[in-house]
């Protein structure tokens, strides 16, 4: 299958001389869920910013299907003056989708992430988890083929986080997009992904790659299986190696 | 983004508003509860103030200077309860000149809002305009109107236009400053959301920057509205002609004739007008952005 997202020897040196990435190469195909873990400040966000063209790589090349990209930021970045519904409509609005169609798409996304009944609330009236759902729904509306997630659930409690993990996995199976996901949680990485990449400290580069063999749909009970724990342990060891 | 804006006297705290009038003070979802203390506070202050006033005009001031400050009941009797006496005395002439000033203040404020927000928008979208105009705006705002009166008189005919110009000059800065500050302090990641989906400059302005700037714009509006009242009073002080004059000129006339009661009644009415404008813009802001905008205050 054609790659949806490809990094070829990508390096990034910022104007102030900070070298954030060096020699990063990997692909993500549709139907693949690739997660990057790595120490703080190693360039994970930079990787996503390059993929979405918010930043331009200074070495190598990055190929992305940019017409159909979804980006879930670390914070929900909802527009506080818009209701949940109108927040979720915004991207369709920017793409000039007619109002009726926009409504319908937004409603689908709202139902999908379980925000039904909260359409007319303002962001400040939502909990952190609900805001994240709204942010997810906002990105879902245009049915992106490439989905970038920058630690989307980092600020949430464990239970909410696991619930949202399951919801996101369901969406992933339903839509079959190519996902590039960033997290600090190793168990989240293993639970979600088809492949886990470990990055070294700055300048970030891929030091290890783990294929995750578990079949989808994955259920919560997977987290208690020895094979799951074993893989988490390996990723963890490799991450420790990356730190020294 | 723009250091020159950030460090300036941008009034985001809206320090001029008493708490119960603050737009931002709406509690999350429950209704505003009117408490006894909401009224008790101002009432106590009023009583203390009037008491101090009596003390001042009957005890503290030396007897030969007491004509400067008539007692509160004289002000009420002669300034408010007498409709019309002689040529200039009583409530009627005060109200007439107040109305004259109100018209000037409103025209001036309207013009200020139109020009101010337009300029702020241009400054926010074009850096060189901001760079080119900012120092002069700051200079203008601190330039004394008194010094400009001869120039205004020389350049512009017509007392009305001259007075409106004074209003604009005085009320201009806060609306520009606050609007510009609001337009430029949009969250970076919200901007990136728009960049990601290739939004045009115009779309960004309309769907992102202006809505985000609304709280700041209303702060600016409210300050400018208050200043427009001051501007009108100052304006008719300097620019007047026979017939009905503005409240500022009227106050000056009372002052020169030593009509203390009318003088103080006029001052009170002009202040009430300022207060009404202030409250009006507070309500307007509440109507427009109260639903989503809150600031926190510690308990
Ligand atoms: N615009 C910039 N200019 C200069 N340096 C930058 C810029 N953006 C990021 N950096 C630097 O690049 C490095 C990588 O940043 P990045 O945000 O990608 O890290 P990260 O892996 O996402 O970290 P975290 O896990 O804490 O979010 C950091 O050292 C950061 O200081
Ligand atoms: Mg990051």
XYZ file of C-alpha atoms and ligand atoms in Angstrom:
575
model
C 0.000 0.000 0.000
C 1.209 3.518 -0.762
C 2.558 5.379 2.197
C 0.453 8.218 3.530
C 3.321 9.763 5.352
C 7.018 9.297 4.791
C 10.101 10.750 6.466
C 13.344 10.316 4.571
C 16.444 11.204 6.513
C 14.731 14.239 8.004
C 16.807 16.643 10.062
C 15.740 19.855 11.701
C 17.948 22.655 12.938
C 16.146 25.725 14.232
C 17.256 29.254 13.480
C 18.884 29.572 16.870
C 21.084 26.567 16.160
C 19.085 24.033 18.176
C 19.290 20.734 16.388
C 16.014 18.983 17.164
C 16.029 16.073 14.710
C 18.622 14.242 12.748
C 18.336 11.441 10.214
C 14.766 10.423 10.948
C 13.330 7.917 8.484
C 10.089 5.983 8.639
C 6.796 5.545 6.796
C 3.208 5.336 7.898
C 0.728 3.630 5.582
C -3.037 3.866 5.681
C -4.284 1.452 8.321
C -1.062 1.784 10.277
C -0.921 3.281 13.742
C 2.614 4.387 14.511
C 3.483 5.772 17.915
C 6.632 7.668 18.835
C 7.931 7.645 22.391
C 10.998 9.498 23.529
C 12.428 11.713 26.223
C 11.000 15.186 26.670
C 12.447 17.725 24.272
C 13.774 15.156 21.816
C 11.809 16.599 18.897
C 8.550 14.638 18.824
C 6.338 17.665 18.410
C 8.748 18.995 15.833
C 8.234 15.787 13.890
C 4.475 16.426 13.732
C 4.958 20.071 12.919
C 7.093 19.069 9.961
C 4.543 16.485 8.853
C 1.810 19.116 8.917
C 3.972 21.747 7.248
C 3.772 24.127 10.197
C 7.558 23.876 10.147
C 9.876 22.966 7.269
C 12.573 20.355 7.626
C 16.108 21.610 7.091
C 17.509 18.276 5.888
C 16.011 15.307 4.075
C 12.406 15.268 2.934
C 8.976 14.606 4.272
C 6.199 13.381 2.001
C 2.637 13.714 3.233
C -0.775 13.710 1.730
C -1.438 17.207 3.020
C -4.871 17.618 1.511
C -6.397 15.454 4.115
C -4.630 15.930 7.371
C -5.962 15.870 10.905
C -3.954 17.276 13.783
C -4.934 16.889 17.404
C -2.902 19.315 19.467
C -1.617 18.642 22.924
C -4.156 21.025 24.409
C -7.673 21.001 23.005
C -7.347 24.504 21.437
C -11.091 24.930 21.196
C -12.328 28.406 20.370
C -13.928 29.586 23.613
C -16.499 31.807 21.899
C -17.978 28.942 19.913
C -20.273 26.259 21.192
C -19.151 22.646 20.963
C -21.090 22.221 17.739
C -19.642 25.296 16.105
C -16.161 24.367 17.271
C -16.515 21.028 15.604
C -17.787 22.698 12.446
C -14.848 25.082 12.156
C -12.600 22.998 9.932
C -15.448 22.221 7.548
C -16.166 25.942 7.592
C -12.573 26.721 6.635
C -12.941 24.295 3.754
C -16.128 26.068 2.663
C -18.455 23.124 3.105
C -22.062 24.318 2.818
C -23.893 24.813 6.067
C -26.317 21.891 5.892
C -23.588 19.426 5.016
C -21.376 20.885 7.699
C -24.093 20.404 10.294
C -24.520 16.793 9.301
C -20.787 16.013 9.342
C -20.372 17.708 12.698
C -23.307 15.824 14.181
C -21.814 12.531 13.037
C -18.516 13.376 14.662
C -20.271 14.510 17.837
C -22.161 11.248 18.084
C -19.020 9.289 17.329
C -17.036 10.751 20.221
C -20.001 10.615 22.578
C -20.681 14.304 23.010
C -24.330 14.038 22.045
C -26.358 16.384 24.207
C -23.486 18.795 24.763
C -23.675 20.485 21.361
C -24.757 23.867 22.673
C -22.331 24.054 25.598
C -19.318 26.318 25.573
C -15.824 24.870 26.080
C -15.549 26.322 29.578
C -18.560 24.250 30.586
C -16.838 20.993 29.650
C -14.452 18.790 31.579
C -10.920 18.259 30.310
C -11.807 14.875 28.855
C -14.841 16.265 27.062
C -12.762 19.077 25.607
C -10.332 16.536 24.255
C -13.227 14.619 22.715
C -14.469 17.795 21.111
C -11.002 18.447 19.748
C -10.917 14.912 18.389
C -14.340 15.329 16.815
C -13.231 18.593 15.236
C -10.386 16.802 13.480
C -12.621 13.908 12.503
C -15.174 15.958 10.592
C -13.211 16.111 7.357
C -12.350 12.385 7.601
C -8.608 12.884 7.304
C -6.485 10.146 5.759
C -3.482 11.154 7.842
C -3.990 11.756 11.524
C -1.386 13.360 13.783
C -1.777 13.223 17.559
C 0.508 15.175 19.864
C 0.104 13.674 23.345
C -3.621 14.198 23.128
C -4.475 12.462 26.384
C -1.456 13.504 28.413
C -3.407 15.730 30.750
C -6.163 13.245 31.529
C -6.604 10.810 34.376
C -5.833 7.157 33.780
C -9.419 5.932 33.463
C -10.556 8.665 31.083
C -7.423 8.176 29.104
C -8.011 4.454 28.678
C -11.593 5.038 27.678
C -10.541 7.560 25.065
C -7.855 5.113 23.876
C -10.585 2.584 23.157
C -12.748 5.133 21.403
C -9.868 6.279 19.250
C -9.032 2.693 18.332
C -12.609 2.116 17.247
C -12.401 5.169 15.021
C -9.104 3.969 13.652
C -10.620 0.627 12.649
C -13.671 2.320 11.212
C -11.841 4.933 9.149
C -8.560 3.194 8.397
C -6.512 6.387 8.416
C -2.752 6.520 8.847
C -1.999 7.560 12.410
C 1.137 9.091 13.872
C 0.730 9.291 17.617
C 2.925 10.762 20.311
C 2.773 9.841 23.960
C 4.831 9.590 27.099
C 2.980 6.511 28.232
C 4.549 3.260 27.111
C 1.456 1.182 27.822
C -0.641 3.608 25.804
C 1.861 3.329 22.965
C 1.790 -0.467 22.928
C -1.967 -0.681 23.396
C -2.777 1.599 20.477
C -0.180 0.935 17.843
C 0.817 -1.341 15.049
C 4.334 -0.062 15.525
C 6.188 1.762 18.316
C 9.228 3.912 17.525
C 11.672 4.958 20.214
C 13.492 8.251 19.819
C 16.775 9.249 21.378
C 17.407 12.460 23.274
C 18.089 15.580 21.218
C 18.936 15.572 18.387
C 16.115 13.076 18.082
C 16.580 10.064 15.895
C 14.826 6.704 15.768
C 16.823 4.233 17.836
C 14.431 1.291 17.955
C 11.286 0.065 16.289
C 8.857 -2.481 17.731
C 6.106 -4.175 15.746
C 3.087 -4.780 17.911
C 1.596 -8.140 17.013
C -1.759 -7.963 18.807
C -4.817 -8.129 16.561
C -7.506 -5.472 16.470
C -10.049 -4.962 17.922
C -8.083 -4.752 21.113
C -9.846 -4.978 24.411
C -8.903 -3.607 27.774
C -8.017 -7.112 29.009
C -5.003 -7.011 26.690
C -3.324 -4.732 29.185
C -3.139 -7.607 31.685
C -1.590 -10.178 29.370
C 2.014 -11.284 29.856
C 2.901 -10.670 26.203
C 1.683 -7.076 26.561
C 3.729 -6.537 29.695
C 6.758 -8.098 28.049
C 6.588 -5.771 25.066
C 6.087 -2.764 27.324
C 9.196 -3.850 29.200
C 11.226 -4.023 26.022
C 10.113 -0.586 24.878
C 10.878 0.755 28.323
C 14.355 -0.743 28.331
C 15.100 0.691 24.923
C 13.836 4.098 26.048
C 16.159 3.975 29.047
C 18.970 3.107 26.675
C 18.062 6.133 24.597
C 18.363 8.363 27.628
C 21.983 7.516 28.464
C 4.533 38.842 18.676
C 4.683 42.553 18.992
C 6.725 43.725 21.878
C 5.741 47.315 21.369
C 2.157 46.465 22.112
C 2.746 44.095 24.927
C 4.579 46.483 27.138
C 2.167 49.319 26.827
C -0.567 50.431 29.070
C -3.080 47.933 27.942
C -5.876 47.755 30.360
C -6.824 44.144 30.389
C -7.658 44.077 34.027
C -10.493 46.507 33.421
C -9.583 48.108 36.685
C -12.099 50.860 36.170
C -15.119 48.675 36.703
C -16.540 47.974 40.113
C -16.871 44.239 40.650
C -20.620 43.916 40.289
C -20.451 45.608 36.921
C -17.667 43.469 35.579
C -18.651 41.478 32.577
C -16.217 38.804 33.466
C -17.673 38.354 36.837
C -20.562 36.174 35.740
C -20.492 32.953 37.687
C -20.296 29.735 35.756
C -23.871 28.760 35.243
C -25.916 29.960 38.152
C -27.915 33.133 38.095
C -26.559 36.409 39.411
C -27.695 36.686 42.971
C -28.266 40.142 44.273
C -27.033 40.298 47.800
C -27.759 42.863 50.492
C -24.072 43.756 50.515
C -24.319 44.795 46.875
C -26.455 47.719 47.954
C -25.209 48.185 51.489
C -21.679 49.047 50.345
C -22.497 51.886 47.976
C -25.174 53.206 50.353
C -22.751 53.423 53.257
C -20.211 55.206 51.073
C -22.906 57.629 49.905
C -24.007 58.395 53.452
C -20.415 58.935 54.558
C -19.792 61.128 51.542
C -22.833 63.330 52.200
C -21.931 63.534 55.872
C -18.435 64.676 54.985
C -19.877 67.169 52.536
C -22.094 68.723 55.262
C -19.132 68.850 57.567
C -17.043 70.530 54.896
C -19.574 73.167 53.935
C -20.732 74.006 57.455
C -17.715 73.379 59.688
C -14.394 72.778 58.020
C -14.327 75.555 55.440
C -13.710 78.998 56.901
C -17.013 80.960 56.910
C -15.936 83.416 54.229
C -15.263 80.545 51.828
C -18.408 78.514 52.453
C -20.137 80.003 49.430
C -17.848 77.783 47.357
C -19.521 74.656 48.588
C -23.236 74.937 49.245
C -24.794 72.289 51.461
C -26.315 69.197 49.840
C -29.885 70.327 50.504
C -29.231 73.671 48.825
C -27.868 71.850 45.782
C -30.955 69.662 45.665
C -33.317 72.611 46.112
C -31.718 75.042 43.705
C -30.090 72.675 41.232
C -32.540 69.839 40.938
C -35.922 70.940 42.322
C -36.025 74.338 40.684
C -37.025 73.798 37.073
C -36.156 77.196 35.712
C -35.333 80.531 37.301
C -33.997 83.651 35.696
C -32.036 83.111 32.505
C -29.634 80.350 33.447
C -30.692 78.989 36.796
C -32.499 75.753 37.641
C -32.534 72.256 36.252
C -33.769 73.091 32.755
C -30.695 74.914 31.448
C -28.478 72.250 32.982
C -30.365 69.471 31.232
C -30.375 71.381 27.947
C -26.628 71.775 27.937
C -26.138 68.222 29.147
C -28.192 66.980 26.205
C -26.080 69.144 23.914
C -22.937 67.466 25.251
C -24.457 63.996 25.075
C -24.999 64.421 21.346
C -21.399 65.484 20.889
C -20.100 62.620 23.026
C -22.121 60.031 21.107
C -21.101 61.330 17.675
C -17.492 61.492 18.771
C -17.580 58.029 20.286
C -19.143 56.569 17.168
C -16.434 58.125 15.029
C -13.759 56.950 17.455
C -15.017 53.383 17.291
C -15.144 53.328 13.493
C -11.736 54.925 12.967
C -10.129 53.221 15.951
C -11.075 49.660 15.090
C -10.222 50.209 11.441
C -6.803 51.532 12.333
C -6.233 48.713 14.815
C -7.177 46.169 12.170
C -4.752 47.685 9.687
C -2.062 47.755 12.324
C -2.686 44.126 13.208
C -2.522 42.921 9.631
C 0.309 45.117 8.401
C 3.306 45.362 10.581
C 4.707 48.471 8.926
C 1.538 50.416 9.650
C 1.816 49.484 13.263
C 5.453 50.512 13.359
C 4.723 53.746 11.540
C 1.791 54.923 13.626
C 2.334 53.564 17.109
C 4.774 56.177 18.458
C 2.538 58.985 17.274
C -0.522 57.435 18.855
C 1.278 57.275 22.159
C 2.457 60.842 21.755
C -1.015 61.982 20.777
C -2.575 60.424 23.800
C -0.347 62.330 26.151
C -0.457 65.628 24.276
C -2.511 68.196 26.184
C -5.670 69.255 24.377
C -5.224 72.730 25.753
C -2.091 73.118 23.661
C -3.887 72.006 20.549
C -6.891 74.288 20.790
C -5.446 77.149 18.748
C -4.482 74.752 15.985
C -7.886 73.078 15.992
C -9.559 76.458 15.882
C -7.379 77.535 12.976
C -7.848 74.372 10.955
C -11.486 73.591 11.469
C -14.573 75.722 11.183
C -17.655 75.058 13.197
C -17.926 74.549 16.894
C -19.661 71.161 16.533
C -16.885 69.661 14.475
C -14.254 71.116 16.760
C -15.923 69.610 19.800
C -16.337 66.222 18.133
C -12.671 66.285 17.210
C -11.730 66.842 20.838
C -13.829 63.820 21.804
C -12.073 61.687 19.202
C -8.639 62.881 20.282
C -9.315 62.075 23.901
C -11.178 58.791 23.432
C -9.081 57.389 20.606
C -6.198 55.642 22.267
C -7.804 52.979 24.469
C -9.932 51.546 21.697
C -6.981 51.281 19.312
C -4.664 49.938 21.946
C -7.031 47.331 23.314
C -8.321 46.211 19.931
C -4.799 45.852 18.586
C -3.685 44.024 21.688
C -6.636 41.641 21.406
C -6.095 40.993 17.713
C -2.441 40.194 18.308
C -2.740 38.030 21.383
C -4.557 35.112 19.866
C -3.287 31.774 21.058
C -0.516 30.423 18.825
C -2.008 26.975 18.477
C -5.356 28.457 17.454
C -3.515 30.324 14.723
C -1.865 27.072 13.710
C -5.230 25.388 13.404
C -6.139 28.033 10.835
C -2.773 27.759 9.104
C -3.197 24.017 8.860
C -6.390 24.479 6.910
C -5.031 27.245 4.722
C -7.302 29.986 5.999
C -6.893 33.361 4.285
C -5.860 36.476 6.163
C -9.413 37.713 5.998
C -10.928 34.486 7.312
C -8.401 34.497 10.099
C -9.352 38.038 10.999
C -13.077 37.425 10.955
C -13.291 33.953 12.435
C -10.344 33.991 14.792
C -8.802 37.317 15.667
C -11.903 39.458 16.077
C -13.884 37.000 18.171
C -10.830 36.346 20.314
C -10.278 40.080 20.736
C -13.855 40.833 21.795
C -13.141 40.938 25.541
C -10.288 43.380 24.928
C -12.355 45.401 22.495
C -15.080 45.804 25.074
C -12.603 46.919 27.694
C -11.340 49.512 25.235
C -14.866 50.511 24.310
C -15.802 51.056 27.877
C -12.788 53.180 28.644
C -13.223 55.131 25.420
C -16.901 55.655 26.174
C -16.017 57.114 29.552
C -13.378 59.301 27.950
C -15.813 60.496 25.303
C -17.907 62.034 28.072
C -14.813 63.743 29.439
C -13.876 64.765 25.907
C -17.273 66.323 25.359
C -17.057 68.289 28.609
C -13.521 69.447 27.857
C -14.450 70.205 24.259
C -17.317 72.496 25.079
C -15.209 74.176 27.669
C -12.816 75.326 24.942
C -15.117 75.622 21.965
C -18.380 77.405 22.488
C -20.649 79.916 20.904
C -23.777 81.703 22.089
C -27.117 79.963 22.555
C -27.231 76.585 24.192
C -23.729 75.566 25.242
C -22.451 72.190 26.342
C -22.331 71.173 29.970
C -18.627 71.939 30.179
C -19.172 75.535 29.139
C -22.216 75.729 31.388
C -20.131 74.561 34.343
C -17.605 77.244 33.514
C -20.339 79.893 33.477
C -21.636 78.782 36.895
C -18.112 78.783 38.194
C -17.427 82.315 37.055
C -20.731 83.556 38.510
C -20.134 81.662 41.735
C -23.451 79.800 41.477
C -22.356 76.922 43.644
C -25.601 74.969 43.688
C -25.983 74.903 39.918
C -22.308 74.197 39.531
C -22.449 71.127 41.716
C -25.744 69.944 40.251
C -24.178 70.108 36.780
C -21.140 68.185 37.913
C -23.355 65.514 39.471
C -25.460 65.189 36.322
C -22.412 64.994 34.068
C -21.000 62.268 36.306
C -24.280 60.386 36.215
C -24.141 60.532 32.435
C -20.643 59.080 32.547
C -21.835 56.350 34.877
C -24.797 55.509 32.656
C -22.536 55.198 29.619
C -20.223 53.011 31.608
C -22.990 50.702 32.804
C -24.521 50.605 29.327
C -21.312 49.354 27.784
C -20.916 46.876 30.602
C -24.350 45.439 29.830
C -23.572 45.416 26.136
C -20.392 43.464 26.780
C -22.229 41.045 29.013
C -24.784 40.525 26.281
C -22.135 39.982 23.629
C -19.491 37.894 25.347
C -20.783 37.036 28.817
C -21.760 33.562 27.654
C -18.232 32.394 27.008
C -15.842 34.845 28.575
C -14.860 34.682 32.203
C -11.854 35.668 34.169
C -11.063 33.999 37.395
C -10.704 35.673 40.693
C -9.294 34.049 43.744
C -11.495 33.377 46.714
N 10.895 27.284 17.224
C 11.957 26.740 17.864
N 13.123 27.365 17.902
C 14.194 26.820 18.548
N 14.178 25.646 19.177
C 13.027 24.965 19.174
C 11.841 25.469 18.531
N 10.853 24.579 18.700
C 11.380 23.579 19.420
N 12.677 23.797 19.707
C 13.597 22.901 20.447
O 13.608 21.665 19.790
C 13.625 20.610 20.722
C 12.502 19.653 20.432
O 11.264 20.280 20.711
P 9.906 19.486 20.661
O 8.820 20.425 21.050
O 9.794 18.828 19.347
O 10.141 18.398 21.807
P 9.169 17.220 22.250
O 9.868 15.961 22.001
O 7.828 17.397 21.665
O 9.120 17.462 23.817
P 7.920 17.164 24.823
O 7.861 15.693 24.973
O 8.364 17.823 26.088
O 6.688 17.776 24.233
C 13.553 21.245 22.090
O 14.845 21.230 22.648
C 13.116 22.645 21.848
O 13.731 23.503 22.762
Mg 5.899 18.014 22.441
